[in-house]
Amino acid sequence: MLRIGNASGFYGDRFAAFREMLTGGPLDVLTGDYLAELTMLILARDRLKDPRLGYAKTFLGQLEECLGLAVDRGVRIVVNAGGLNPGRLAEAIGELADKQGIAVRVGHVVGDDLLPRAEEFGLPGGLLAANAYLGAWGIAECLRGGAEIVVTGRVTDAALVAGPAAAHFGWGPGDLDALAGAVVAGHVLECGAQATGGNYAFFREHDVTRPGFPIVELHADGSSVITKHPGTGGAVTTETVTAQLLYETGGSRYAGPDVTARLDTVRLTQDGPDRVRIDGVHGEAPPPALKVGLNRIGGWRNEVVFVLTGLDIEAKAALVRTQLAAALDPAPAEVRWTLARTDHGDAATEETASALLRLAVKDPDQKVVGRAVGTAAVELGLASYPGFHLSALPGPGTPYGVFEAAYVEARAVGHTAVLPDGATVAIPAPDITRELVPAEQPPLPEPLTPGPTRRVPLGLVAGARSGDKGGDANLGVWARTEDGWRWLAHTLTAELLRELLPETAGLAVSRQLLPQLRAVNFTLTGLLGQGVAAQERFDPQAKALGEWLRARHLDIPEVLL
């Protein structure tokens, strides 16, 4: 058995988690996931200021506290904190170790950086970062080469678990089921406390004041148990694990560089308090192409929020819009208004009597967005609706980023492991691949026998979790019981989803049934526009989309309530 813990789900996660995981109980490997689509843009801007940057600096601070502890306990560390500069982070770790008088062997993985090939993507001058999503084998080679710490750039999040597992159990590229099991376990771990009750739909059922971080006990056949250190907060249940399995996935084929894991084969079993067994995972050959994340600056954005208080909210909003339309000359390339009716009638406080009218603008020219918001909006201060004020004074505008995905042949990417002694090992692309096509939908379960219904929120009988994939949103919904699944599978169609979430009415919506998880998983194409960095939506990463859905009312069978 290999015991792997996680201490970071994003750049900015709980700093103390590294020490907590190292001192809370036995571990063989400690991982940390620091990279997301937005993080790569942040790191790219760091690198523009200083070519020696481009990595997650907080990891180095965590290691400064915990390096001796990890070495003393024999815990290997595998992180993607290298970001855009894994080689420099590896050097910085060596310098830190020398300063502390600790001997430690550091390996790193390179080859994901495709920025020198920007012309291939049709953006020769505009890209800030272009990174292929590498797999697990570079990590495995570093560990086999004696590394106690491995830092990578852009690898798939699950590779942080699959790499150590492959090295420990001696797996090869043909061990697809075992690799798929490790990928599924890695996906559960990658977002940290989201697997242990963080951001969980039924959070009131557990003490999630300070949830612990997850651990996976992996076995040679790829089966595993998800757990956490004893005495830590939160909970590990089949539902907390289901919620994370559905997060930011689409169809039942979950593709990666090393294996395509079939999510429709995942079997979850409660194996005791805070222990969930995962087994039955089937793996298929990976696709021949690697995903590449492209990050660029899209232009300039600015926004201002008008506070509308008391009576005539709609008329006040209309007046401001008319006044600004006349004043915006030249008009920004994109102008978006949203009115949030946060006001209440006969309110006891001014704040609860107020609504928020948000104006967001975008343009290639910073002066245009600065004039639209910083000048035109402010000039209305004594010449608009009664009670005029803003939530904050606007600034001159800020640059916004755009994330796009491209694909390149895996054979055209130089995935390389740099061992602790400086030797390099080229990682070959898979010999056997399989084009990624959607899996067939499984048959629907038997429908629930009709009976009396009550109009109540969906969230009384179903959980949900949602997130972003570039400009698309993912929304997974699961039923709490078998009868609930029989109702949910027949009721929550793509058509009904569009009715319940009117923002999605004009979008392509795909639905995937996952019977073993009692879940339906939706992909909402284009909901997030150009992605989180472009800030095109009130909830730009669709984090609360699932909670909005759970708050919508449906006619739900009373037998489920």
XYZ file of N, CA, C and O in Angstrom, residues 285-355:
284
model
N -6.869 3.236 -23.451
C -5.690 3.935 -23.960
C -5.965 5.436 -24.059
O -7.087 5.857 -24.341
N -4.947 6.252 -23.818
C -5.151 7.702 -23.859
C -5.307 8.203 -25.285
O -4.923 7.510 -26.244
N -5.835 9.394 -25.470
C -5.898 9.971 -26.821
C -4.501 10.316 -27.317
O -3.573 10.488 -26.518
N -4.331 10.445 -28.637
C -2.986 10.714 -29.177
C -2.521 12.151 -28.980
O -1.328 12.434 -29.127
N -3.426 13.069 -28.651
C -3.068 14.487 -28.534
C -3.071 14.919 -27.077
O -3.822 14.398 -26.248
N -2.218 15.887 -26.765
C -2.184 16.508 -25.446
C -2.916 17.848 -25.493
O -2.808 18.595 -26.472
N -3.615 18.146 -24.438
C -4.226 19.461 -24.294
C -3.142 20.494 -23.998
O -2.190 20.219 -23.260
N -3.289 21.676 -24.575
C -2.372 22.787 -24.331
C -3.192 23.969 -23.837
O -4.180 24.367 -24.470
N -2.815 24.537 -22.702
C -3.472 25.731 -22.185
C -2.771 26.970 -22.699
O -1.557 27.134 -22.522
N -3.514 27.838 -23.368
C -2.973 29.069 -23.931
C -3.506 30.255 -23.132
O -4.722 30.410 -22.970
N -2.613 31.084 -22.637
C -3.006 32.263 -21.867
C -2.474 33.517 -22.546
O -1.288 33.589 -22.895
N -3.359 34.486 -22.735
C -2.960 35.754 -23.352
C -3.743 36.886 -22.708
O -4.759 36.665 -22.041
N -3.263 38.103 -22.910
C -3.995 39.285 -22.469
C -5.021 39.624 -23.541
O -4.691 39.760 -24.722
N -6.283 39.756 -23.119
C -7.348 40.010 -24.083
C -7.660 41.474 -24.286
O -8.313 41.843 -25.255
N -7.229 42.339 -23.373
C -7.529 43.761 -23.450
C -7.643 44.339 -22.051
O -7.019 43.845 -21.102
N -8.469 45.367 -21.910
C -8.626 46.061 -20.629
C -10.084 46.026 -20.205
O -10.990 46.078 -21.034
N -10.312 45.907 -18.902
C -11.673 45.894 -18.376
C -11.785 46.887 -17.216
O -10.780 47.247 -16.596
N -13.005 47.294 -16.962
C -13.269 48.172 -15.835
C -14.710 47.956 -15.414
O -15.526 47.442 -16.210
N -15.040 48.305 -14.207
C -16.422 48.169 -13.767
C -16.721 49.164 -12.661
O -15.822 49.683 -11.986
N -18.010 49.432 -12.511
C -18.496 50.297 -11.450
C -19.845 49.750 -11.009
O -20.597 49.193 -11.819
N -20.130 49.870 -9.723
C -21.390 49.391 -9.173
C -22.156 50.584 -8.603
O -21.685 51.269 -7.682
N -23.336 50.834 -9.183
C -24.229 51.885 -8.703
C -25.156 51.286 -7.643
O -25.728 50.212 -7.848
N -25.310 51.975 -6.525
C -26.208 51.523 -5.461
C -27.549 52.248 -5.629
O -27.603 53.479 -5.642
N -28.616 51.452 -5.793
C -29.963 51.988 -5.997
C -30.793 51.638 -4.769
O -30.962 50.466 -4.453
N -31.328 52.649 -4.094
C -31.971 52.410 -2.797
C -33.443 52.815 -2.818
O -33.806 53.857 -3.397
N -34.253 51.971 -2.187
C -35.645 52.337 -1.922
C -36.591 52.092 -3.072
O -36.613 51.014 -3.665
N -37.372 53.099 -3.443
C -38.425 52.961 -4.436
C -37.884 53.110 -5.861
O -36.781 53.626 -6.074
N -38.684 52.657 -6.816
C -38.431 52.893 -8.247
C -37.079 52.352 -8.715
O -36.363 53.004 -9.491
N -36.711 51.173 -8.255
C -35.401 50.593 -8.598
C -35.232 50.459 -10.104
O -34.207 50.863 -10.670
N -36.237 49.900 -10.771
C -36.118 49.680 -12.215
C -35.984 51.013 -12.953
O -35.197 51.135 -13.903
N -36.738 52.020 -12.547
C -36.663 53.325 -13.209
C -35.315 53.994 -12.965
O -34.756 54.651 -13.862
N -34.778 53.853 -11.770
C -33.452 54.404 -11.482
C -32.384 53.748 -12.359
O -31.491 54.417 -12.900
N -32.476 52.430 -12.493
C -31.521 51.709 -13.335
C -31.639 52.156 -14.791
O -30.626 52.360 -15.480
N -32.853 52.324 -15.255
C -33.058 52.753 -16.637
C -32.479 54.143 -16.880
O -31.894 54.422 -17.943
N -32.624 55.042 -15.908
C -32.076 56.389 -16.044
C -30.565 56.353 -16.185
O -29.984 57.006 -17.066
N -29.886 55.594 -15.331
C -28.421 55.516 -15.398
C -27.975 54.958 -16.743
O -27.040 55.470 -17.377
N -28.643 53.918 -17.192
C -28.259 53.313 -18.466
C -28.417 54.308 -19.612
O -27.558 54.385 -20.507
N -29.488 55.069 -19.597
C -29.700 56.073 -20.648
C -28.632 57.156 -20.585
O -28.064 57.568 -21.614
N -28.323 57.607 -19.379
C -27.312 58.658 -19.226
C -25.932 58.185 -19.673
O -25.202 58.920 -20.353
N -25.566 56.969 -19.307
C -24.241 56.458 -19.679
C -24.143 56.183 -21.166
O -23.094 56.401 -21.783
N -25.231 55.699 -21.778
C -25.200 55.418 -23.212
C -24.872 56.686 -23.999
O -24.130 56.651 -24.995
N -25.381 57.807 -23.547
C -25.106 59.076 -24.224
C -23.691 59.577 -23.952
O -23.101 60.295 -24.769
N -23.156 59.205 -22.783
C -21.854 59.748 -22.372
C -20.666 58.929 -22.874
O -19.546 59.440 -22.906
N -20.888 57.677 -23.230
C -19.775 56.816 -23.625
C -19.397 57.081 -25.076
O -19.974 56.523 -26.011
N -18.414 57.942 -25.277
C -17.976 58.294 -26.626
C -16.459 58.454 -26.628
O -15.938 59.407 -26.042
N -15.724 57.506 -27.200
C -16.243 56.346 -27.929
C -16.757 55.268 -26.966
O -16.275 55.169 -25.828
N -17.697 54.499 -27.447
C -18.224 53.409 -26.631
C -17.214 52.278 -26.563
O -16.549 51.959 -27.559
N -17.036 51.652 -25.388
C -16.142 50.485 -25.296
C -16.618 49.353 -26.216
O -17.806 49.286 -26.587
N -15.708 48.482 -26.553
C -16.035 47.370 -27.447
C -17.105 46.466 -26.846
O -17.912 45.878 -27.571
N -17.116 46.334 -25.531
C -18.119 45.505 -24.861
C -18.649 46.246 -23.646
O -17.875 46.734 -22.820
N -19.966 46.337 -23.563
C -20.634 46.988 -22.429
C -21.666 46.014 -21.874
O -22.507 45.510 -22.619
N -21.593 45.730 -20.581
C -22.533 44.771 -19.987
C -23.099 45.334 -18.689
O -22.356 45.770 -17.802
N -24.435 45.341 -18.610
C -25.139 45.794 -17.415
C -25.794 44.601 -16.737
O -26.379 43.750 -17.400
N -25.750 44.569 -15.407
C -26.515 43.575 -14.651
C -27.112 44.256 -13.424
O -26.442 45.053 -12.761
N -28.379 43.943 -13.167
C -29.070 44.494 -12.004
C -29.365 43.378 -11.022
O -30.081 42.429 -11.356
N -28.793 43.452 -9.834
C -29.024 42.455 -8.782
C -30.031 43.029 -7.796
O -29.736 43.996 -7.068
N -31.218 42.435 -7.778
C -32.289 42.933 -6.900
C -32.095 42.395 -5.489
O -32.784 41.491 -5.021
N -31.127 42.972 -4.815
C -30.846 42.599 -3.430
C -31.703 43.389 -2.444
O -31.569 43.226 -1.227
N -32.577 44.248 -2.972
C -33.394 45.111 -2.117
C -34.614 44.375 -1.571
O -35.118 43.438 -2.183
N -35.071 44.827 -0.398
C -36.277 44.309 0.240
C -37.223 45.473 0.512
O -36.787 46.577 0.863
N -38.515 45.241 0.373
C -39.493 46.278 0.681
C -39.568 46.540 2.173
O -39.404 45.627 2.993
N -39.826 47.795 2.522
C -39.974 48.198 3.932
C -38.815 47.672 4.778
O -39.002 47.107 5.864
N -37.592 47.831 4.268
C -36.408 47.242 4.902
C -36.013 47.983 6.173
O -36.166 49.208 6.275
N -35.456 47.233 7.105
C -35.060 47.803 8.394
C -33.679 48.453 8.354
O -33.306 49.178 9.278
N -32.888 48.165 7.302
C -31.579 48.803 7.157
C -31.448 49.334 5.736
O -32.090 48.849 4.809
N -30.596 50.345 5.578
C -30.413 50.925 4.249
C -29.817 49.908 3.272
O -30.185 49.856 2.103
N -28.898 49.108 3.783
C -28.259 48.134 2.900
C -29.266 47.137 2.330
O -29.229 46.799 1.150
N -30.188 46.665 3.167
C -31.172 45.694 2.684
C -32.288 46.359 1.886
O -33.126 45.670 1.302
N -32.288 47.688 1.820
C -33.226 48.410 0.960
C -32.628 48.706 -0.409
O -33.261 49.358 -1.238
N -31.393 48.230 -0.655
C -30.647 48.643 -1.840
C -30.425 47.501 -2.821
O -30.228 46.344 -2.432
N -30.446 47.874 -4.105
C -30.092 46.968 -5.200
C -28.764 47.422 -5.796
O -28.323 48.562 -5.572
